[in-house]
PDB file of C-alpha atoms in Angstrom:
ATOM      1  CA  MET A   1     -23.454  45.763 201.463  1.00 49.00           C
ATOM      2  CA  ALA A   2     -23.642  45.111 205.209  1.00 51.00           C
ATOM      3  CA  PHE A   3     -26.931  43.227 204.689  1.00 48.00           C
ATOM      4  CA  GLN A   4     -25.292  40.998 202.089  1.00 51.00           C
ATOM      5  CA  VAL A   5     -22.464  40.276 204.512  1.00 50.00           C
ATOM      6  CA  GLN A   6     -25.002  39.330 207.181  1.00 49.00           C
ATOM      7  CA  GLN A   7     -26.592  36.859 204.769  1.00 48.00           C
ATOM      8  CA  GLU A   8     -23.205  35.271 204.167  1.00 49.00           C
ATOM      9  CA  ALA A   9     -22.569  34.956 207.917  1.00 46.00           C
ATOM     10  CA  ALA A  10     -24.712  31.827 208.105  1.00 45.00           C
ATOM     11  CA  ARG A  11     -22.299  30.064 205.739  1.00 50.00           C
ATOM     12  CA  LEU A  12     -19.004  31.547 206.933  1.00 70.00           C
ATOM     13  CA  GLY A  13     -17.169  31.431 210.228  1.00 88.00           C
ATOM     14  CA  ALA A  14     -16.626  34.523 212.362  1.00 90.00           C
ATOM     15  CA  ALA A  15     -13.133  35.172 210.987  1.00 93.00           C
ATOM     16  CA  GLU A  16     -14.278  35.060 207.362  1.00 94.00           C
ATOM     17  CA  THR A  17     -17.357  37.160 208.074  1.00 95.00           C
ATOM     18  CA  ILE A  18     -15.411  39.823 209.959  1.00 96.00           C
ATOM     19  CA  GLY A  19     -12.890  39.867 207.125  1.00 95.00           C
ATOM     20  CA  ALA A  20     -15.742  40.410 204.670  1.00 95.00           C
ATOM     21  CA  LEU A  21     -17.124  43.205 206.840  1.00 96.00           C
ATOM     22  CA  LEU A  22     -13.738  44.924 206.834  1.00 96.00           C
ATOM     23  CA  ALA A  23     -13.557  44.653 203.061  1.00 95.00           C
ATOM     24  CA  ALA A  24     -17.077  46.049 202.658  1.00 95.00           C
ATOM     25  CA  ASP A  25     -17.245  48.678 205.390  1.00 96.00           C
ATOM     26  CA  GLY A  26     -13.738  49.232 206.736  1.00 97.00           C
ATOM     27  CA  ALA A  27     -11.842  52.513 206.629  1.00 96.00           C
ATOM     28  CA  LYS A  28      -9.657  51.205 203.812  1.00 94.00           C
ATOM     29  CA  GLY A  29     -12.690  51.170 201.539  1.00 94.00           C
ATOM     30  CA  HIS A  30     -14.001  54.641 202.402  1.00 95.00           C
ATOM     31  CA  SER A  31     -12.995  57.086 199.679  1.00 94.00           C
ATOM     32  CA  TYR A  32     -12.438  60.046 201.992  1.00 94.00           C
ATOM     33  CA  ILE A  33     -10.436  58.396 204.752  1.00 93.00           C
ATOM     34  CA  ALA A  34      -8.453  56.132 202.400  1.00 91.00           C
ATOM     35  CA  CYS A  35      -7.698  58.609 199.625  1.00 90.00           C
ATOM     36  CA  THR A  36      -9.261  62.072 199.478  1.00 91.00           C
ATOM     37  CA  ILE A  37      -7.946  63.279 202.829  1.00 92.00           C
ATOM     38  CA  PHE A  38      -4.384  62.844 201.547  1.00 91.00           C
ATOM     39  CA  ALA A  39      -4.969  64.765 198.316  1.00 85.00           C
ATOM     40  CA  ARG A  40      -6.564  68.014 199.414  1.00 78.00           C
ATOM     41  CA  GLY A  41      -3.649  70.318 198.713  1.00 79.00           C
ATOM     42  CA  ARG A  42      -3.744  73.402 200.920  1.00 79.00           C
ATOM     43  CA  GLU A  43      -6.741  72.011 202.805  1.00 88.00           C
ATOM     44  CA  ALA A  44      -4.898  68.845 203.845  1.00 92.00           C
ATOM     45  CA  ALA A  45      -3.546  70.396 207.048  1.00 93.00           C
ATOM     46  CA  ARG A  46      -7.046  71.336 208.223  1.00 94.00           C
ATOM     47  CA  ASP A  47      -8.465  67.962 207.219  1.00 96.00           C
ATOM     48  CA  LEU A  48      -5.738  65.999 208.997  1.00 97.00           C
ATOM     49  CA  ALA A  49      -5.988  68.149 212.120  1.00 97.00           C
ATOM     50  CA  ASP A  50      -9.749  67.648 212.092  1.00 97.00           C
ATOM     51  CA  ALA A  51      -9.314  63.886 211.740  1.00 98.00           C
ATOM     52  CA  VAL A  52      -6.951  63.423 214.676  1.00 98.00           C
ATOM     53  CA  HIS A  53      -9.059  65.659 216.917  1.00 98.00           C
ATOM     54  CA  PHE A  54     -12.215  63.677 216.202  1.00 98.00           C
ATOM     55  CA  LEU A  55     -10.417  60.344 216.420  1.00 98.00           C
ATOM     56  CA  SER A  56      -9.234  61.377 219.865  1.00 98.00           C
ATOM     57  CA  SER A  57     -12.820  62.225 220.803  1.00 97.00           C
ATOM     58  CA  LEU A  58     -13.900  58.733 219.781  1.00 97.00           C
ATOM     59  CA  HIS A  59     -10.936  56.621 220.908  1.00 98.00           C
ATOM     60  CA  GLY A  60      -8.770  58.840 223.096  1.00 96.00           C
ATOM     61  CA  ARG A  61     -10.332  57.913 226.418  1.00 95.00           C
ATOM     62  CA  HIS A  62      -9.465  55.063 228.751  1.00 96.00           C
ATOM     63  CA  PRO A  63     -10.989  52.561 229.257  1.00 97.00           C
ATOM     64  CA  GLY A  64     -12.028  51.915 225.681  1.00 97.00           C
ATOM     65  CA  VAL A  65     -13.577  49.098 223.679  1.00 98.00           C
ATOM     66  CA  ILE A  66     -10.572  46.789 223.973  1.00 98.00           C
ATOM     67  CA  ASP A  67     -10.188  47.399 227.712  1.00 98.00           C
ATOM     68  CA  HIS A  68     -13.845  46.583 228.344  1.00 97.00           C
ATOM     69  CA  ALA A  69     -13.592  43.429 226.235  1.00 97.00           C
ATOM     70  CA  ARG A  70     -10.518  42.320 228.180  1.00 96.00           C
ATOM     71  CA  ASP A  71     -12.373  42.691 231.462  1.00 95.00           C
ATOM     72  CA  LYS A  72     -15.009  40.244 230.202  1.00 91.00           C
ATOM     73  CA  ALA A  73     -12.666  37.643 228.694  1.00 93.00           C
ATOM     74  CA  ALA A  74     -12.636  34.232 230.366  1.00 89.00           C
ATOM     75  CA  ASP A  75     -10.738  32.139 227.812  1.00 92.00           C
ATOM     76  CA  PRO A  76      -6.968  32.330 228.546  1.00 94.00           C
ATOM     77  CA  GLU A  77      -5.979  32.587 224.869  1.00 95.00           C
ATOM     78  CA  VAL A  78      -8.497  35.340 224.199  1.00 95.00           C
ATOM     79  CA  ARG A  79      -7.470  37.138 227.379  1.00 96.00           C
ATOM     80  CA  ALA A  80      -3.794  37.006 226.376  1.00 97.00           C
ATOM     81  CA  TRP A  81      -4.607  38.484 222.967  1.00 97.00           C
ATOM     82  CA  LEU A  82      -6.726  41.218 224.540  1.00 97.00           C
ATOM     83  CA  ASP A  83      -3.936  41.983 227.027  1.00 98.00           C
ATOM     84  CA  ALA A  84      -1.575  42.521 224.094  1.00 98.00           C
ATOM     85  CA  ALA A  85      -4.187  44.515 222.174  1.00 98.00           C
ATOM     86  CA  ALA A  86      -4.933  46.733 225.183  1.00 98.00           C
ATOM     87  CA  ALA A  87      -1.240  47.413 225.773  1.00 98.00           C
ATOM     88  CA  GLY A  88      -0.741  48.151 222.088  1.00 98.00           C
ATOM     89  CA  PHE A  89      -3.744  50.424 221.888  1.00 98.00           C
ATOM     90  CA  ALA A  90      -2.493  52.368 224.908  1.00 98.00           C
ATOM     91  CA  GLU A  91       0.597  53.181 222.820  1.00 98.00           C
ATOM     92  CA  GLU A  92      -1.554  54.023 219.804  1.00 98.00           C
ATOM     93  CA  ARG A  93      -3.719  56.287 221.958  1.00 98.00           C
ATOM     94  CA  ALA A  94      -0.657  58.117 223.278  1.00 98.00           C
ATOM     95  CA  TYR A  95       0.632  58.585 219.718  1.00 98.00           C
ATOM     96  CA  LEU A  96      -2.762  59.902 218.631  1.00 98.00           C
ATOM     97  CA  MET A  97      -2.799  62.402 221.485  1.00 98.00           C
ATOM     98  CA  ARG A  98       0.685  63.626 220.542  1.00 98.00           C
ATOM     99  CA  ALA A  99      -0.605  64.142 217.006  1.00 98.00           C
ATOM    100  CA  VAL A 100      -3.524  66.162 218.377  1.00 98.00           C
ATOM    101  CA  VAL A 101      -1.150  68.417 220.311  1.00 98.00           C
ATOM    102  CA  ALA A 102       1.105  68.835 217.273  1.00 98.00           C
ATOM    103  CA  ALA A 103      -1.874  69.671 215.054  1.00 97.00           C
ATOM    104  CA  GLY A 104      -2.957  72.579 217.232  1.00 97.00           C
ATOM    105  CA  PRO A 105      -6.536  73.820 217.652  1.00 96.00           C
ATOM    106  CA  LEU A 106      -9.496  72.105 216.045  1.00 95.00           C
ATOM    107  CA  PRO A 107     -10.177  73.770 212.667  1.00 94.00           C
ATOM    108  CA  SER A 108     -13.109  76.175 212.671  1.00 92.00           C
ATOM    109  CA  THR A 109     -16.005  74.493 210.866  1.00 94.00           C
ATOM    110  CA  PRO A 110     -19.681  75.413 210.400  1.00 93.00           C
ATOM    111  CA  GLY A 111     -22.080  73.245 212.389  1.00 93.00           C
ATOM    112  CA  HIS A 112     -19.494  72.276 214.978  1.00 91.00           C
ATOM    113  CA  ALA A 113     -21.977  71.817 217.841  1.00 94.00           C
ATOM    114  CA  GLU A 114     -23.956  69.275 215.826  1.00 95.00           C
ATOM    115  CA  CYS A 115     -20.745  67.412 214.974  1.00 95.00           C
ATOM    116  CA  GLU A 116     -19.730  67.250 218.624  1.00 95.00           C
ATOM    117  CA  ALA A 117     -23.146  65.861 219.507  1.00 97.00           C
ATOM    118  CA  ALA A 118     -22.838  63.214 216.788  1.00 96.00           C
ATOM    119  CA  VAL A 119     -19.436  62.047 218.029  1.00 97.00           C
ATOM    120  CA  THR A 120     -20.719  61.951 221.594  1.00 97.00           C
ATOM    121  CA  GLY A 121     -23.428  59.585 220.382  1.00 97.00           C
ATOM    122  CA  GLN A 122     -20.872  57.442 218.571  1.00 97.00           C
ATOM    123  CA  ARG A 123     -18.685  57.281 221.659  1.00 97.00           C
ATOM    124  CA  HIS A 124     -21.677  56.184 223.726  1.00 97.00           C
ATOM    125  CA  ALA A 125     -22.478  53.476 221.174  1.00 97.00           C
ATOM    126  CA  LEU A 126     -18.912  52.141 221.379  1.00 97.00           C
ATOM    127  CA  ASP A 127     -19.062  52.171 225.160  1.00 97.00           C
ATOM    128  CA  MET A 128     -22.257  50.131 225.050  1.00 97.00           C
ATOM    129  CA  LEU A 129     -20.618  47.616 222.707  1.00 97.00           C
ATOM    130  CA  GLY A 130     -17.625  47.250 224.991  1.00 97.00           C
ATOM    131  CA  ARG A 131     -19.827  46.785 228.054  1.00 97.00           C
ATOM    132  CA  SER A 132     -22.294  44.413 226.383  1.00 97.00           C
ATOM    133  CA  ASP A 133     -23.177  41.298 228.363  1.00 95.00           C
ATOM    134  CA  ARG A 134     -23.792  39.356 225.151  1.00 96.00           C
ATOM    135  CA  ASN A 135     -20.966  36.832 225.027  1.00 95.00           C
ATOM    136  CA  GLY A 136     -18.688  37.677 222.092  1.00 95.00           C
ATOM    137  CA  CYS A 137     -20.051  41.135 221.288  1.00 97.00           C
ATOM    138  CA  ALA A 138     -17.297  43.127 222.997  1.00 97.00           C
ATOM    139  CA  LEU A 139     -14.636  40.823 221.571  1.00 97.00           C
ATOM    140  CA  GLY A 140     -15.997  41.297 218.053  1.00 97.00           C
ATOM    141  CA  ALA A 141     -15.890  45.068 218.478  1.00 98.00           C
ATOM    142  CA  ALA A 142     -12.319  44.865 219.784  1.00 98.00           C
ATOM    143  CA  LEU A 143     -11.264  42.685 216.849  1.00 98.00           C
ATOM    144  CA  ALA A 144     -12.809  45.092 214.344  1.00 98.00           C
ATOM    145  CA  LEU A 145     -11.090  48.045 215.995  1.00 98.00           C
ATOM    146  CA  VAL A 146      -7.683  46.378 215.803  1.00 98.00           C
ATOM    147  CA  LEU A 147      -8.239  45.355 212.182  1.00 98.00           C
ATOM    148  CA  ASP A 148      -9.663  48.699 211.028  1.00 98.00           C
ATOM    149  CA  TRP A 149      -7.007  50.683 212.880  1.00 98.00           C
ATOM    150  CA  ARG A 150      -4.430  49.848 210.221  1.00 95.00           C
ATOM    151  CA  ALA A 151      -6.156  52.161 207.755  1.00 96.00           C
ATOM    152  CA  VAL A 152      -6.837  54.717 210.493  1.00 97.00           C
ATOM    153  CA  ARG A 153      -3.168  54.670 211.425  1.00 97.00           C
ATOM    154  CA  ALA A 154      -2.257  55.908 207.928  1.00 96.00           C
ATOM    155  CA  VAL A 155      -4.211  59.093 208.655  1.00 97.00           C
ATOM    156  CA  ILE A 156      -2.500  59.585 212.016  1.00 98.00           C
ATOM    157  CA  ASP A 157       0.905  59.017 210.408  1.00 98.00           C
ATOM    158  CA  ALA A 158       0.096  61.568 207.697  1.00 97.00           C
ATOM    159  CA  ALA A 159      -0.886  64.088 210.365  1.00 97.00           C
ATOM    160  CA  ALA A 160       2.292  63.368 212.315  1.00 98.00           C
ATOM    161  CA  GLN A 161       4.429  63.987 209.239  1.00 97.00           C
ATOM    162  CA  ARG A 162       2.486  67.120 208.355  1.00 96.00           C
ATOM    163  CA  PHE A 163       2.902  68.632 211.819  1.00 97.00           C
ATOM    164  CA  GLY A 164       6.496  67.610 212.515  1.00 97.00           C
ATOM    165  CA  LEU A 165       5.881  64.710 214.889  1.00 98.00           C
ATOM    166  CA  ALA A 166       8.155  61.675 214.860  1.00 97.00           C
ATOM    167  CA  LEU A 167       6.481  58.512 213.584  1.00 97.00           C
ATOM    168  CA  THR A 168       6.226  55.539 215.914  1.00 96.00           C
ATOM    169  CA  PRO A 169       6.011  51.855 214.943  1.00 97.00           C
ATOM    170  CA  PRO A 170       2.542  50.247 214.988  1.00 96.00           C
ATOM    171  CA  ALA A 171       1.887  48.642 218.362  1.00 98.00           C
ATOM    172  CA  LEU A 172      -1.201  46.489 217.811  1.00 98.00           C
ATOM    173  CA  PRO A 173      -1.230  42.714 217.280  1.00 97.00           C
ATOM    174  CA  SER A 174      -1.178  41.577 213.660  1.00 97.00           C
ATOM    175  CA  ALA A 175      -4.274  41.044 211.539  1.00 96.00           C
ATOM    176  CA  ARG A 176      -3.362  37.373 211.319  1.00 96.00           C
ATOM    177  CA  GLN A 177      -3.413  37.059 215.108  1.00 96.00           C
ATOM    178  CA  ALA A 178      -6.736  38.892 215.319  1.00 96.00           C
ATOM    179  CA  LEU A 179      -8.394  36.667 212.739  1.00 95.00           C
ATOM    180  CA  ALA A 180      -6.995  33.576 214.462  1.00 95.00           C
ATOM    181  CA  ILE A 181      -8.802  34.652 217.636  1.00 95.00           C
ATOM    182  CA  ALA A 182     -12.000  35.189 215.647  1.00 94.00           C
ATOM    183  CA  ALA A 183     -11.663  31.725 214.120  1.00 92.00           C
ATOM    184  CA  GLU A 184     -11.757  30.147 217.588  1.00 88.00           C
ATOM    185  CA  ALA A 185     -15.080  31.718 218.519  1.00 76.00           C
ATOM    186  CA  GLY A 186     -16.712  28.481 219.614  1.00 78.00           C
ATOM    187  CA  SER A 187     -20.488  28.279 219.449  1.00 88.00           C
ATOM    188  CA  PRO A 188     -22.623  29.744 216.654  1.00 91.00           C
ATOM    189  CA  ALA A 189     -24.207  32.108 219.189  1.00 93.00           C
ATOM    190  CA  VAL A 190     -20.809  33.537 220.116  1.00 93.00           C
ATOM    191  CA  GLU A 191     -19.889  33.826 216.434  1.00 94.00           C
ATOM    192  CA  ARG A 192     -23.065  35.797 215.748  1.00 94.00           C
ATOM    193  CA  ALA A 193     -22.365  38.079 218.698  1.00 96.00           C
ATOM    194  CA  MET A 194     -18.791  38.669 217.516  1.00 96.00           C
ATOM    195  CA  VAL A 195     -19.974  39.527 214.021  1.00 96.00           C
ATOM    196  CA  PHE A 196     -22.585  41.889 215.446  1.00 97.00           C
ATOM    197  CA  GLY A 197     -19.999  43.645 217.610  1.00 98.00           C
ATOM    198  CA  ALA A 198     -17.598  43.985 214.686  1.00 98.00           C
ATOM    199  CA  GLN A 199     -20.303  45.277 212.380  1.00 97.00           C
ATOM    200  CA  GLN A 200     -21.495  47.885 214.862  1.00 98.00           C
ATOM    201  CA  LEU A 201     -17.948  49.113 215.483  1.00 98.00           C
ATOM    202  CA  LEU A 202     -17.520  49.618 211.749  1.00 98.00           C
ATOM    203  CA  VAL A 203     -20.876  51.411 211.546  1.00 98.00           C
ATOM    204  CA  GLN A 204     -19.614  53.958 214.071  1.00 98.00           C
ATOM    205  CA  HIS A 205     -16.327  54.347 212.215  1.00 98.00           C
ATOM    206  CA  ARG A 206     -18.075  54.930 208.902  1.00 97.00           C
ATOM    207  CA  GLY A 207     -20.268  57.496 210.587  1.00 97.00           C
ATOM    208  CA  LEU A 208     -17.134  59.323 211.685  1.00 98.00           C
ATOM    209  CA  TRP A 209     -15.574  59.180 208.211  1.00 97.00           C
ATOM    210  CA  GLY A 210     -18.754  60.631 206.730  1.00 97.00           C
ATOM    211  CA  LEU A 211     -18.766  63.356 209.364  1.00 97.00           C
ATOM    212  CA  LEU A 212     -15.146  64.277 208.629  1.00 97.00           C
ATOM    213  CA  GLU A 213     -15.885  64.406 204.908  1.00 96.00           C
ATOM    214  CA  ALA A 214     -18.894  66.666 205.473  1.00 96.00           C
ATOM    215  CA  ARG A 215     -16.815  68.968 207.681  1.00 96.00           C
ATOM    216  CA  SER A 216     -14.126  69.160 205.013  1.00 95.00           C
ATOM    217  CA  GLU A 217     -16.702  70.118 202.395  1.00 93.00           C
ATOM    218  CA  ALA A 218     -18.218  72.734 204.721  1.00 94.00           C
ATOM    219  CA  ARG A 219     -14.812  74.334 205.277  1.00 93.00           C
ATOM    220  CA  ALA A 220     -14.117  74.308 201.550  1.00 89.00           C
ATOM    221  CA  GLU A 221     -17.285  76.314 200.952  1.00 88.00           C
ATOM    222  CA  VAL A 222     -16.389  78.843 203.638  1.00 83.00           C
ATOM    223  CA  PHE A 223     -12.778  79.307 202.558  1.00 71.00           C
ATOM    224  CA  ALA A 224     -13.401  79.135 198.800  1.00 63.00           C
TER     225      ALA A 224
END
């Protein structure tokens, strides 16, 4: 699907292409993170705790993708959007960390060392995207993170409710604002870089969703 989206990129602008990437590869379209994790009965508590712990491993550190992109922004409009996104994500990060504390220890799961190594690799990949010198790459990754976070936030909210934590309002800029920034990319080279950054961010997210699903299945076998 990602290859088909790349083929369409030559005919679509950055905003349309990133929107297509979200539809094809975003968290909302992943069966585990969008549906199964909420319907696991007695296992839901372990699955949700696992999810917030690993999300914090990937996105709980500062500076993150959005912060790095902001440091590179020269256009005033883009910089203003990234300022708002960085401030909003700081609130989202704090909420995520409160959910981690409320969830308690990371659930015991077979193959944990390998999972930790995989997430370390994903975190490094995101750091490289955020620090990329290719004009538009970091911005594309930041846009994809903001857009994909809406589906991720549903998981954090479910964990908060499960573990007795008060919900907080979403703090990130709207999808409409994000896509408006993408639509003003400028040159075709910048558009391509933005699409690449967005695509690679989503690749890392999908890797995490697959990892969480595999961990859930491994626990189910142990505790069956």
